Amino acid sequence: MNIGEVAKRSGLPAKTIRYYEDIGFVTPARGDNGYRSFGEKDLHKLAFLGRARGLGFSIEDCRTLLALYEDQGRASADVKRVAQKNLNEIDRKIADLQAMRGTLSHLVATCAGDGRPDCPILEDLGRR
Amino acid sequence: MNIGEVAKRSGLPAKTIRYYEDIGFVTPARGDNGYRSFGEKDLHKLAFLGRARGLGFSIEDCRTLLALYEDQGRASADVKRVAQKNLNEIDRKIADLQAMRGTLSHLVATCAGDGRPDCPILEDLGRR
DNA sequence: CTTGACCTTCCACTTGCTGGAACCTTTATA
DNA sequence: TATAAAGGTTCCAGCAAGTGGAAGGTCAAG
């Protein structure tokens, strides 16, 4: 399989796949023309990575998860710990954004948004 | 005022203040010793930037907001548009994170997290 | 007079890709 | 058969928004 097809089937851009090779996630064989030649296993790995990234796991966490995925003797506790950590991180980010949202939506709601210069948004940002 | 005091009073790290000078947000004078010498106006600007960044505005948006802040003839509509765009962006991020959170929290909840290898998290990531 | 706290600049690194240039190979079409 | 389009290759640069660290200058206190 050439990179284009893998890209289509995995949903990842070809650029990203090359990058994932760079950082050691996959190691496709090479044809005589120098083209990468991916197998089904590579495709499966890349799809795995795409989903893990889609759930917000960092590249390093993906590395760990991939290793656990391929380790038949893993303990699910190890997987769960990584996932729980990511979940906590996501919760923290949501909380941060909710806090911003709270302040900002209030400010936006109280700004007239007309041609006059008076603006509660700037007043808030510029408060002493 | 030296950078240390400005850092303390603005809540921004000295490194960040130097960076903000680099990108043209402030232009402190220099003493004979080469030290930056900040005035109250600089401090106020930096605090403004700190709050704007804290509400999730990008550096470029901060630039726009700062210009509007200093423009007595501004229209609040211009401020509101920038803020509304940021609010939309925040909402999009929250939605993305909520979606991740939904899937991930379900997976975490169903994972035994013990010494056995069976793991719904990896099963989901590795699904065909 | 030395110690330690500040200050300076400059360069590299972070995360996770993405864009583009310059070039080669394969495939489809005139 | 010539050529053009569509794929592939490598490598370098850049994004956001700083952060860390090295190497060095300066200032106040003991």
PDB file of C-alpha atoms (C1' of nucleotides) in Angstrom:
ATOM      1  CA  MET A   1       0.000   0.000   0.000  1.00  0.00           C
ATOM      2  CA  ASN A   2       1.319   3.443  -0.888  1.00  0.00           C
ATOM      3  CA  ILE A   3       1.008   6.316   1.508  1.00  0.00           C
ATOM      4  CA  GLY A   4      -1.932   7.839  -0.335  1.00  0.00           C
ATOM      5  CA  GLU A   5      -4.117   4.829   0.178  1.00  0.00           C
ATOM      6  CA  VAL A   6      -3.080   4.488   3.808  1.00  0.00           C
ATOM      7  CA  ALA A   7      -3.956   8.139   4.265  1.00  0.00           C
ATOM      8  CA  LYS A   8      -7.382   7.573   2.776  1.00  0.00           C
ATOM      9  CA  ARG A   9      -8.054   4.440   4.778  1.00  0.00           C
ATOM     10  CA  SER A  10      -6.669   5.678   8.081  1.00  0.00           C
ATOM     11  CA  GLY A  11      -8.090   9.161   7.798  1.00  0.00           C
ATOM     12  CA  LEU A  12      -4.679  10.668   8.539  1.00  0.00           C
ATOM     13  CA  PRO A  13      -2.971  13.117   6.172  1.00  0.00           C
ATOM     14  CA  ALA A  14       0.047  11.692   4.351  1.00  0.00           C
ATOM     15  CA  LYS A  15       2.189  14.354   6.021  1.00  0.00           C
ATOM     16  CA  THR A  16       1.136  13.112   9.413  1.00  0.00           C
ATOM     17  CA  ILE A  17       1.909   9.531   8.485  1.00  0.00           C
ATOM     18  CA  ARG A  18       5.426  10.500   7.412  1.00  0.00           C
ATOM     19  CA  TYR A  19       5.769  12.351  10.679  1.00  0.00           C
ATOM     20  CA  TYR A  20       4.601   9.278  12.572  1.00  0.00           C
ATOM     21  CA  GLU A  21       7.257   7.297  10.806  1.00  0.00           C
ATOM     22  CA  ASP A  22       9.828   9.917  11.834  1.00  0.00           C
ATOM     23  CA  ILE A  23       8.923   9.522  15.469  1.00  0.00           C
ATOM     24  CA  GLY A  24       8.962   5.762  15.243  1.00  0.00           C
ATOM     25  CA  PHE A  25       5.290   4.817  15.305  1.00  0.00           C
ATOM     26  CA  VAL A  26       5.484   2.844  12.087  1.00  0.00           C
ATOM     27  CA  THR A  27       8.366   1.493  10.017  1.00  0.00           C
ATOM     28  CA  PRO A  28       7.036   0.744   6.554  1.00  0.00           C
ATOM     29  CA  ALA A  29       9.153  -1.193   4.084  1.00  0.00           C
ATOM     30  CA  ARG A  30      10.428   0.553   0.992  1.00  0.00           C
ATOM     31  CA  GLY A  31       9.901  -0.433  -2.627  1.00  0.00           C
ATOM     32  CA  ASP A  32      12.615  -0.267  -5.298  1.00  0.00           C
ATOM     33  CA  ASN A  33      11.385   3.180  -6.237  1.00  0.00           C
ATOM     34  CA  GLY A  34      11.866   4.410  -2.683  1.00  0.00           C
ATOM     35  CA  TYR A  35       8.136   4.536  -2.015  1.00  0.00           C
ATOM     36  CA  ARG A  36       6.921   3.493   1.392  1.00  0.00           C
ATOM     37  CA  SER A  37       5.096   0.178   1.360  1.00  0.00           C
ATOM     38  CA  PHE A  38       2.612  -0.211   4.201  1.00  0.00           C
ATOM     39  CA  GLY A  39       1.054  -3.432   5.385  1.00  0.00           C
ATOM     40  CA  GLU A  40      -2.329  -3.966   7.012  1.00  0.00           C
ATOM     41  CA  LYS A  41      -0.682  -3.910  10.405  1.00  0.00           C
ATOM     42  CA  ASP A  42       0.723  -0.451   9.769  1.00  0.00           C
ATOM     43  CA  LEU A  43      -2.669   0.731   8.662  1.00  0.00           C
ATOM     44  CA  HIS A  44      -4.232  -0.668  11.800  1.00  0.00           C
ATOM     45  CA  LYS A  45      -1.619   0.981  13.986  1.00  0.00           C
ATOM     46  CA  LEU A  46      -2.140   4.312  12.293  1.00  0.00           C
ATOM     47  CA  ALA A  47      -5.893   4.064  12.733  1.00  0.00           C
ATOM     48  CA  PHE A  48      -5.300   3.249  16.396  1.00  0.00           C
ATOM     49  CA  LEU A  49      -3.138   6.334  16.706  1.00  0.00           C
ATOM     50  CA  GLY A  50      -5.687   8.482  14.933  1.00  0.00           C
ATOM     51  CA  ARG A  51      -8.363   7.422  17.395  1.00  0.00           C
ATOM     52  CA  ALA A  52      -6.107   7.849  20.413  1.00  0.00           C
ATOM     53  CA  ARG A  53      -5.148  11.332  19.248  1.00  0.00           C
ATOM     54  CA  GLY A  54      -8.815  12.034  18.674  1.00  0.00           C
ATOM     55  CA  LEU A  55      -9.434  11.236  22.322  1.00  0.00           C
ATOM     56  CA  GLY A  56      -6.828  13.781  23.291  1.00  0.00           C
ATOM     57  CA  PHE A  57      -3.957  11.478  24.167  1.00  0.00           C
ATOM     58  CA  SER A  58      -0.542  13.056  23.739  1.00  0.00           C
ATOM     59  CA  ILE A  59       1.998  11.543  21.389  1.00  0.00           C
ATOM     60  CA  GLU A  60       3.903  10.183  24.364  1.00  0.00           C
ATOM     61  CA  ASP A  61       0.755   8.645  25.810  1.00  0.00           C
ATOM     62  CA  CYS A  62       0.025   7.159  22.410  1.00  0.00           C
ATOM     63  CA  ARG A  63       3.430   5.555  22.483  1.00  0.00           C
ATOM     64  CA  THR A  64       2.629   4.022  25.835  1.00  0.00           C
ATOM     65  CA  LEU A  65      -0.814   2.902  24.740  1.00  0.00           C
ATOM     66  CA  LEU A  66       0.541   1.361  21.565  1.00  0.00           C
ATOM     67  CA  ALA A  67       3.121  -0.568  23.573  1.00  0.00           C
ATOM     68  CA  LEU A  68       0.426  -1.789  25.948  1.00  0.00           C
ATOM     69  CA  TYR A  69      -1.804  -2.678  23.007  1.00  0.00           C
ATOM     70  CA  GLU A  70       0.897  -4.908  21.632  1.00  0.00           C
ATOM     71  CA  ASP A  71       1.810  -6.403  24.977  1.00  0.00           C
ATOM     72  CA  GLN A  72      -0.364  -9.439  25.572  1.00  0.00           C
ATOM     73  CA  GLY A  73       0.789  -9.566  29.179  1.00  0.00           C
ATOM     74  CA  ARG A  74      -0.242  -6.001  30.014  1.00  0.00           C
ATOM     75  CA  ALA A  75      -2.296  -5.107  33.061  1.00  0.00           C
ATOM     76  CA  SER A  76      -5.427  -3.125  32.246  1.00  0.00           C
ATOM     77  CA  ALA A  77      -4.576  -0.994  35.283  1.00  0.00           C
ATOM     78  CA  ASP A  78      -1.695   0.503  33.299  1.00  0.00           C
ATOM     79  CA  VAL A  79      -3.987   1.446  30.464  1.00  0.00           C
ATOM     80  CA  LYS A  80      -6.572   2.825  32.814  1.00  0.00           C
ATOM     81  CA  ARG A  81      -4.030   4.982  34.592  1.00  0.00           C
ATOM     82  CA  VAL A  82      -2.975   6.641  31.356  1.00  0.00           C
ATOM     83  CA  ALA A  83      -6.580   7.161  30.317  1.00  0.00           C
ATOM     84  CA  GLN A  84      -7.576   8.524  33.707  1.00  0.00           C
ATOM     85  CA  LYS A  85      -4.723  10.994  33.624  1.00  0.00           C
ATOM     86  CA  ASN A  86      -5.858  12.176  30.221  1.00  0.00           C
ATOM     87  CA  LEU A  87      -9.426  12.416  31.444  1.00  0.00           C
ATOM     88  CA  ASN A  88      -8.308  14.582  34.357  1.00  0.00           C
ATOM     89  CA  GLU A  89      -6.399  16.775  31.966  1.00  0.00           C
ATOM     90  CA  ILE A  90      -9.451  17.129  29.753  1.00  0.00           C
ATOM     91  CA  ASP A  91     -11.567  18.017  32.756  1.00  0.00           C
ATOM     92  CA  ARG A  92      -9.068  20.665  33.733  1.00  0.00           C
ATOM     93  CA  LYS A  93      -9.118  22.131  30.257  1.00  0.00           C
ATOM     94  CA  ILE A  94     -12.894  22.149  30.183  1.00  0.00           C
ATOM     95  CA  ALA A  95     -12.984  23.907  33.551  1.00  0.00           C
ATOM     96  CA  ASP A  96     -10.512  26.519  32.329  1.00  0.00           C
ATOM     97  CA  LEU A  97     -12.535  27.135  29.206  1.00  0.00           C
ATOM     98  CA  GLN A  98     -15.815  27.261  31.121  1.00  0.00           C
ATOM     99  CA  ALA A  99     -14.332  29.904  33.388  1.00  0.00           C
ATOM    100  CA  MET A 100     -13.242  31.981  30.400  1.00  0.00           C
ATOM    101  CA  ARG A 101     -16.593  31.409  28.790  1.00  0.00           C
ATOM    102  CA  GLY A 102     -18.413  32.629  31.872  1.00  0.00           C
ATOM    103  CA  THR A 103     -16.592  35.928  32.038  1.00  0.00           C
ATOM    104  CA  LEU A 104     -16.432  36.470  28.328  1.00  0.00           C
ATOM    105  CA  SER A 105     -20.049  35.694  27.538  1.00  0.00           C
ATOM    106  CA  HIS A 106     -21.139  38.113  30.228  1.00  0.00           C
ATOM    107  CA  LEU A 107     -18.923  40.833  28.783  1.00  0.00           C
ATOM    108  CA  VAL A 108     -20.096  40.183  25.256  1.00  0.00           C
ATOM    109  CA  ALA A 109     -23.713  40.281  26.377  1.00  0.00           C
ATOM    110  CA  THR A 110     -23.298  43.649  28.047  1.00  0.00           C
ATOM    111  CA  CYS A 111     -21.431  45.283  25.163  1.00  0.00           C
ATOM    112  CA  ALA A 112     -23.712  47.387  22.995  1.00  0.00           C
ATOM    113  CA  GLY A 113     -21.724  46.576  19.871  1.00  0.00           C
ATOM    114  CA  ASP A 114     -22.609  49.797  18.150  1.00  0.00           C
ATOM    115  CA  GLY A 115     -20.688  52.783  16.856  1.00  0.00           C
ATOM    116  CA  ARG A 116     -19.999  54.312  20.264  1.00  0.00           C
ATOM    117  CA  PRO A 117     -16.652  53.851  22.019  1.00  0.00           C
ATOM    118  CA  ASP A 118     -17.990  52.804  25.434  1.00  0.00           C
ATOM    119  CA  CYS A 119     -17.261  49.161  25.951  1.00  0.00           C
ATOM    120  CA  PRO A 120     -17.520  46.990  29.058  1.00  0.00           C
ATOM    121  CA  ILE A 121     -15.136  44.480  27.518  1.00  0.00           C
ATOM    122  CA  LEU A 122     -12.292  46.972  27.310  1.00  0.00           C
ATOM    123  CA  GLU A 123     -13.263  48.401  30.665  1.00  0.00           C
ATOM    124  CA  ASP A 124     -12.863  44.995  32.220  1.00  0.00           C
ATOM    125  CA  LEU A 125      -9.552  44.288  30.527  1.00  0.00           C
ATOM    126  CA  GLY A 126      -8.269  47.709  31.489  1.00  0.00           C
ATOM    127  CA  ARG A 127      -9.466  47.757  35.085  1.00  0.00           C
ATOM    128  CA  ARG A 128      -6.905  48.909  37.642  1.00  0.00           C
TER     129      ARG A 128
ATOM    130  CA  MET B   1      10.513  50.108  37.493  1.00  0.00           C
ATOM    131  CA  ASN B   2      12.703  47.111  36.743  1.00  0.00           C
ATOM    132  CA  ILE B   3      11.320  44.031  35.099  1.00  0.00           C
ATOM    133  CA  GLY B   4      11.133  42.099  38.363  1.00  0.00           C
ATOM    134  CA  GLU B   5       8.738  44.507  39.946  1.00  0.00           C
ATOM    135  CA  VAL B   6       6.644  44.730  36.787  1.00  0.00           C
ATOM    136  CA  ALA B   7       6.504  40.961  36.759  1.00  0.00           C
ATOM    137  CA  LYS B   8       5.304  40.898  40.338  1.00  0.00           C
ATOM    138  CA  ARG B   9       2.738  43.630  39.851  1.00  0.00           C
ATOM    139  CA  SER B  10       1.426  42.439  36.493  1.00  0.00           C
ATOM    140  CA  GLY B  11       1.454  38.772  37.368  1.00  0.00           C
ATOM    141  CA  LEU B  12       3.384  37.978  34.195  1.00  0.00           C
ATOM    142  CA  PRO B  13       6.723  36.148  34.243  1.00  0.00           C
ATOM    143  CA  ALA B  14       9.700  38.355  33.362  1.00  0.00           C
ATOM    144  CA  LYS B  15      10.378  36.073  30.403  1.00  0.00           C
ATOM    145  CA  THR B  16       6.943  36.760  29.044  1.00  0.00           C
ATOM    146  CA  ILE B  17       7.371  40.498  29.457  1.00  0.00           C
ATOM    147  CA  ARG B  18      10.597  40.390  27.471  1.00  0.00           C
ATOM    148  CA  TYR B  19       8.800  38.386  24.851  1.00  0.00           C
ATOM    149  CA  TYR B  20       5.999  40.947  24.776  1.00  0.00           C
ATOM    150  CA  GLU B  21       8.583  43.612  24.175  1.00  0.00           C
ATOM    151  CA  ASP B  22      10.007  41.520  21.338  1.00  0.00           C
ATOM    152  CA  ILE B  23       6.658  41.389  19.622  1.00  0.00           C
ATOM    153  CA  GLY B  24       6.060  45.070  20.134  1.00  0.00           C
ATOM    154  CA  PHE B  25       3.484  45.198  22.922  1.00  0.00           C
ATOM    155  CA  VAL B  26       5.586  47.449  25.109  1.00  0.00           C
ATOM    156  CA  THR B  27       8.671  49.570  24.493  1.00  0.00           C
ATOM    157  CA  PRO B  28      10.246  50.319  27.853  1.00  0.00           C
ATOM    158  CA  ALA B  29      13.047  52.862  28.118  1.00  0.00           C
ATOM    159  CA  ARG B  30      16.517  51.688  29.064  1.00  0.00           C
ATOM    160  CA  GLY B  31      18.670  52.848  31.950  1.00  0.00           C
ATOM    161  CA  ASP B  32      22.412  53.500  31.673  1.00  0.00           C
ATOM    162  CA  ASN B  33      23.036  49.990  32.871  1.00  0.00           C
ATOM    163  CA  GLY B  34      20.948  48.547  30.045  1.00  0.00           C
ATOM    164  CA  TYR B  35      18.103  47.582  32.364  1.00  0.00           C
ATOM    165  CA  ARG B  36      14.558  48.054  31.103  1.00  0.00           C
ATOM    166  CA  SER B  37      12.775  50.889  32.805  1.00  0.00           C
ATOM    167  CA  PHE B  38       8.996  50.489  32.806  1.00  0.00           C
ATOM    168  CA  GLY B  39       6.456  53.191  33.499  1.00  0.00           C
ATOM    169  CA  GLU B  40       2.986  52.847  34.978  1.00  0.00           C
ATOM    170  CA  LYS B  41       1.531  52.868  31.498  1.00  0.00           C
ATOM    171  CA  ASP B  42       3.605  49.850  30.527  1.00  0.00           C
ATOM    172  CA  LEU B  43       2.519  48.071  33.652  1.00  0.00           C
ATOM    173  CA  HIS B  44      -1.088  48.821  32.879  1.00  0.00           C
ATOM    174  CA  LYS B  45      -0.727  47.589  29.322  1.00  0.00           C
ATOM    175  CA  LEU B  46       0.895  44.379  30.484  1.00  0.00           C
ATOM    176  CA  ALA B  47      -1.854  43.767  33.002  1.00  0.00           C
ATOM    177  CA  PHE B  48      -4.382  44.368  30.223  1.00  0.00           C
ATOM    178  CA  LEU B  49      -2.591  41.787  28.093  1.00  0.00           C
ATOM    179  CA  GLY B  50      -2.453  39.323  30.938  1.00  0.00           C
ATOM    180  CA  ARG B  51      -6.187  39.540  31.413  1.00  0.00           C
ATOM    181  CA  ALA B  52      -6.911  39.336  27.700  1.00  0.00           C
ATOM    182  CA  ARG B  53      -4.711  36.259  27.392  1.00  0.00           C
ATOM    183  CA  GLY B  54      -6.447  34.850  30.429  1.00  0.00           C
ATOM    184  CA  LEU B  55      -9.735  35.139  28.572  1.00  0.00           C
ATOM    185  CA  GLY B  56      -8.253  33.134  25.735  1.00  0.00           C
ATOM    186  CA  PHE B  57      -7.590  35.911  23.244  1.00  0.00           C
ATOM    187  CA  SER B  58      -4.778  35.149  20.827  1.00  0.00           C
ATOM    188  CA  ILE B  59      -1.748  37.395  20.656  1.00  0.00           C
ATOM    189  CA  GLU B  60      -3.041  38.856  17.410  1.00  0.00           C
ATOM    190  CA  ASP B  61      -6.434  39.539  18.956  1.00  0.00           C
ATOM    191  CA  CYS B  62      -4.666  41.148  21.899  1.00  0.00           C
ATOM    192  CA  ARG B  63      -2.916  43.425  19.480  1.00  0.00           C
ATOM    193  CA  THR B  64      -6.246  44.444  18.016  1.00  0.00           C
ATOM    194  CA  LEU B  65      -7.833  44.900  21.432  1.00  0.00           C
ATOM    195  CA  LEU B  66      -4.943  46.987  22.669  1.00  0.00           C
ATOM    196  CA  ALA B  67      -5.211  49.224  19.626  1.00  0.00           C
ATOM    197  CA  LEU B  68      -8.944  49.627  20.192  1.00  0.00           C
ATOM    198  CA  TYR B  69      -8.340  50.277  23.866  1.00  0.00           C
ATOM    199  CA  GLU B  70      -6.078  53.162  22.999  1.00  0.00           C
ATOM    200  CA  ASP B  71      -8.313  54.493  20.257  1.00  0.00           C
ATOM    201  CA  GLN B  72     -10.780  56.912  21.798  1.00  0.00           C
ATOM    202  CA  GLY B  73     -12.753  56.947  18.554  1.00  0.00           C
ATOM    203  CA  ARG B  74     -13.288  53.167  18.421  1.00  0.00           C
ATOM    204  CA  ALA B  75     -16.673  51.572  17.863  1.00  0.00           C
ATOM    205  CA  SER B  76     -17.613  49.043  20.527  1.00  0.00           C
ATOM    206  CA  ALA B  77     -18.896  46.870  17.677  1.00  0.00           C
ATOM    207  CA  ASP B  78     -15.274  46.249  16.683  1.00  0.00           C
ATOM    208  CA  VAL B  79     -14.410  45.087  20.169  1.00  0.00           C
ATOM    209  CA  LYS B  80     -17.509  42.962  20.405  1.00  0.00           C
ATOM    210  CA  ARG B  81     -16.780  41.245  17.103  1.00  0.00           C
ATOM    211  CA  VAL B  82     -13.350  40.165  18.298  1.00  0.00           C
ATOM    212  CA  ALA B  83     -14.743  38.979  21.607  1.00  0.00           C
ATOM    213  CA  GLN B  84     -17.610  37.112  19.985  1.00  0.00           C
ATOM    214  CA  LYS B  85     -15.218  35.333  17.643  1.00  0.00           C
ATOM    215  CA  ASN B  86     -13.144  34.265  20.626  1.00  0.00           C
ATOM    216  CA  LEU B  87     -16.254  33.132  22.456  1.00  0.00           C
ATOM    217  CA  ASN B  88     -17.254  31.000  19.476  1.00  0.00           C
ATOM    218  CA  GLU B  89     -13.795  29.506  19.422  1.00  0.00           C
ATOM    219  CA  ILE B  90     -14.000  28.705  23.123  1.00  0.00           C
ATOM    220  CA  ASP B  91     -17.399  27.090  22.625  1.00  0.00           C
ATOM    221  CA  ARG B  92     -15.978  24.967  19.844  1.00  0.00           C
ATOM    222  CA  LYS B  93     -13.108  23.852  22.043  1.00  0.00           C
ATOM    223  CA  ILE B  94     -15.439  23.041  24.895  1.00  0.00           C
ATOM    224  CA  ALA B  95     -17.621  20.988  22.577  1.00  0.00           C
ATOM    225  CA  ASP B  96     -14.583  19.094  21.277  1.00  0.00           C
ATOM    226  CA  LEU B  97     -13.403  18.365  24.782  1.00  0.00           C
ATOM    227  CA  GLN B  98     -16.874  17.354  25.944  1.00  0.00           C
ATOM    228  CA  ALA B  99     -17.049  14.876  23.086  1.00  0.00           C
ATOM    229  CA  MET B 100     -13.697  13.387  24.054  1.00  0.00           C
ATOM    230  CA  ARG B 101     -14.735  13.383  27.652  1.00  0.00           C
ATOM    231  CA  GLY B 102     -17.923  11.507  26.864  1.00  0.00           C
ATOM    232  CA  THR B 103     -16.176   8.667  25.087  1.00  0.00           C
ATOM    233  CA  LEU B 104     -13.189   8.546  27.378  1.00  0.00           C
ATOM    234  CA  SER B 105     -15.053   8.610  30.668  1.00  0.00           C
ATOM    235  CA  HIS B 106     -17.217   5.746  29.464  1.00  0.00           C
ATOM    236  CA  LEU B 107     -14.163   3.740  28.524  1.00  0.00           C
ATOM    237  CA  VAL B 108     -12.412   4.469  31.787  1.00  0.00           C
ATOM    238  CA  ALA B 109     -15.499   3.499  33.738  1.00  0.00           C
ATOM    239  CA  THR B 110     -15.762   0.127  32.015  1.00  0.00           C
ATOM    240  CA  CYS B 111     -12.093  -0.767  32.378  1.00  0.00           C
ATOM    241  CA  ALA B 112     -11.451  -3.058  35.302  1.00  0.00           C
ATOM    242  CA  GLY B 113      -8.061  -1.513  35.955  1.00  0.00           C
ATOM    243  CA  ASP B 114      -6.630  -4.680  37.445  1.00  0.00           C
ATOM    244  CA  GLY B 115      -3.822  -7.033  36.581  1.00  0.00           C
ATOM    245  CA  ARG B 116      -5.610  -8.725  33.690  1.00  0.00           C
ATOM    246  CA  PRO B 117      -4.902  -7.733  30.074  1.00  0.00           C
ATOM    247  CA  ASP B 118      -8.518  -7.360  28.924  1.00  0.00           C
ATOM    248  CA  CYS B 119      -9.213  -3.712  28.390  1.00  0.00           C
ATOM    249  CA  PRO B 120     -12.160  -1.974  26.743  1.00  0.00           C
ATOM    250  CA  ILE B 121     -10.048   1.133  26.201  1.00  0.00           C
ATOM    251  CA  LEU B 122      -7.551  -0.661  23.995  1.00  0.00           C
ATOM    252  CA  GLU B 123     -10.355  -2.605  22.360  1.00  0.00           C
ATOM    253  CA  ASP B 124     -12.006   0.613  21.352  1.00  0.00           C
ATOM    254  CA  LEU B 125      -8.802   2.189  20.057  1.00  0.00           C
ATOM    255  CA  GLY B 126      -7.967  -0.972  18.148  1.00  0.00           C
ATOM    256  CA  ARG B 127     -11.393  -1.643  16.671  1.00  0.00           C
ATOM    257  CA  ARG B 128     -11.414  -2.468  12.974  1.00  0.00           C
TER     258      ARG B 128
ATOM    259  C1'  DC C   1      35.402  42.204  48.488  1.00  0.00           C
ATOM    260  C1'  DT C   2      32.595  38.798  47.803  1.00  0.00           C
ATOM    261  C1'  DT C   3      28.087  36.767  47.731  1.00  0.00           C
ATOM    262  C1'  DG C   4      23.696  36.570  45.964  1.00  0.00           C
ATOM    263  C1'  DA C   5      19.924  38.601  43.738  1.00  0.00           C
ATOM    264  C1'  DC C   6      18.831  40.911  39.650  1.00  0.00           C
ATOM    265  C1'  DC C   7      19.440  42.097  35.096  1.00  0.00           C
ATOM    266  C1'  DT C   8      21.093  41.379  30.038  1.00  0.00           C
ATOM    267  C1'  DT C   9      21.216  38.737  25.367  1.00  0.00           C
ATOM    268  C1'  DC C  10      20.916  34.764  22.615  1.00  0.00           C
ATOM    269  C1'  DC C  11      19.810  30.246  21.298  1.00  0.00           C
ATOM    270  C1'  DA C  12      17.312  26.089  21.663  1.00  0.00           C
ATOM    271  C1'  DC C  13      13.269  23.621  22.779  1.00  0.00           C
ATOM    272  C1'  DT C  14       8.390  22.640  23.490  1.00  0.00           C
ATOM    273  C1'  DT C  15       3.588  20.067  20.689  1.00  0.00           C
ATOM    274  C1'  DG C  16       2.038  18.105  16.696  1.00  0.00           C
ATOM    275  C1'  DC C  17       2.015  18.769  12.902  1.00  0.00           C
ATOM    276  C1'  DT C  18       1.708  21.686   8.175  1.00  0.00           C
ATOM    277  C1'  DG C  19       3.395  24.190   3.929  1.00  0.00           C
ATOM    278  C1'  DG C  20       6.425  24.533   0.394  1.00  0.00           C
ATOM    279  C1'  DA C  21      10.431  23.802  -2.641  1.00  0.00           C
ATOM    280  C1'  DA C  22      12.845  20.813  -5.577  1.00  0.00           C
ATOM    281  C1'  DC C  23      12.886  16.661  -7.416  1.00  0.00           C
ATOM    282  C1'  DC C  24      11.687  11.639  -8.963  1.00  0.00           C
ATOM    283  C1'  DT C  25       8.205   7.925 -10.577  1.00  0.00           C
ATOM    284  C1'  DT C  26       4.057   6.212 -12.276  1.00  0.00           C
ATOM    285  C1'  DT C  27      -0.063   6.504 -14.827  1.00  0.00           C
ATOM    286  C1'  DA C  28      -3.303   8.448 -18.047  1.00  0.00           C
ATOM    287  C1'  DT C  29      -4.164  10.815 -22.086  1.00  0.00           C
ATOM    288  C1'  DA C  30      -3.434  13.062 -26.908  1.00  0.00           C
TER     289       DA C  30
ATOM    290  C1'  DT D   1       5.486   8.112 -28.096  1.00  0.00           C
ATOM    291  C1'  DA D   2       5.450  12.401 -25.833  1.00  0.00           C
ATOM    292  C1'  DT D   3       3.792  14.681 -22.205  1.00  0.00           C
ATOM    293  C1'  DA D   4       1.154  16.071 -18.466  1.00  0.00           C
ATOM    294  C1'  DA D   5      -1.074  15.053 -14.244  1.00  0.00           C
ATOM    295  C1'  DA D   6      -0.972  12.702 -10.140  1.00  0.00           C
ATOM    296  C1'  DG D   7       1.416  10.505  -7.088  1.00  0.00           C
ATOM    297  C1'  DG D   8       5.700   9.813  -4.382  1.00  0.00           C
ATOM    298  C1'  DT D   9      10.478  11.447  -2.042  1.00  0.00           C
ATOM    299  C1'  DT D  10      13.511  14.537   1.154  1.00  0.00           C
ATOM    300  C1'  DC D  11      14.494  18.515   3.628  1.00  0.00           C
ATOM    301  C1'  DC D  12      13.812  22.977   5.627  1.00  0.00           C
ATOM    302  C1'  DA D  13      10.925  26.432   7.767  1.00  0.00           C
ATOM    303  C1'  DG D  14       7.245  27.905  10.480  1.00  0.00           C
ATOM    304  C1'  DC D  15       3.033  28.059  13.560  1.00  0.00           C
ATOM    305  C1'  DA D  16       1.528  29.698  19.057  1.00  0.00           C
ATOM    306  C1'  DA D  17       3.147  31.488  22.898  1.00  0.00           C
ATOM    307  C1'  DG D  18       6.135  31.223  25.403  1.00  0.00           C
ATOM    308  C1'  DT D  19       9.943  28.538  28.569  1.00  0.00           C
ATOM    309  C1'  DG D  20      14.674  26.953  29.944  1.00  0.00           C
ATOM    310  C1'  DG D  21      19.270  27.599  30.240  1.00  0.00           C
ATOM    311  C1'  DA D  22      23.969  29.385  29.395  1.00  0.00           C
ATOM    312  C1'  DA D  23      27.101  33.093  29.758  1.00  0.00           C
ATOM    313  C1'  DG D  24      27.757  37.226  31.381  1.00  0.00           C
ATOM    314  C1'  DG D  25      27.040  42.281  33.439  1.00  0.00           C
ATOM    315  C1'  DT D  26      25.261  45.019  37.725  1.00  0.00           C
ATOM    316  C1'  DC D  27      23.809  46.251  42.174  1.00  0.00           C
ATOM    317  C1'  DA D  28      23.026  46.105  47.354  1.00  0.00           C
ATOM    318  C1'  DA D  29      24.341  44.038  51.683  1.00  0.00           C
ATOM    319  C1'  DG D  30      27.491  42.155  55.015  1.00  0.00           C
TER     320       DG D  30
END
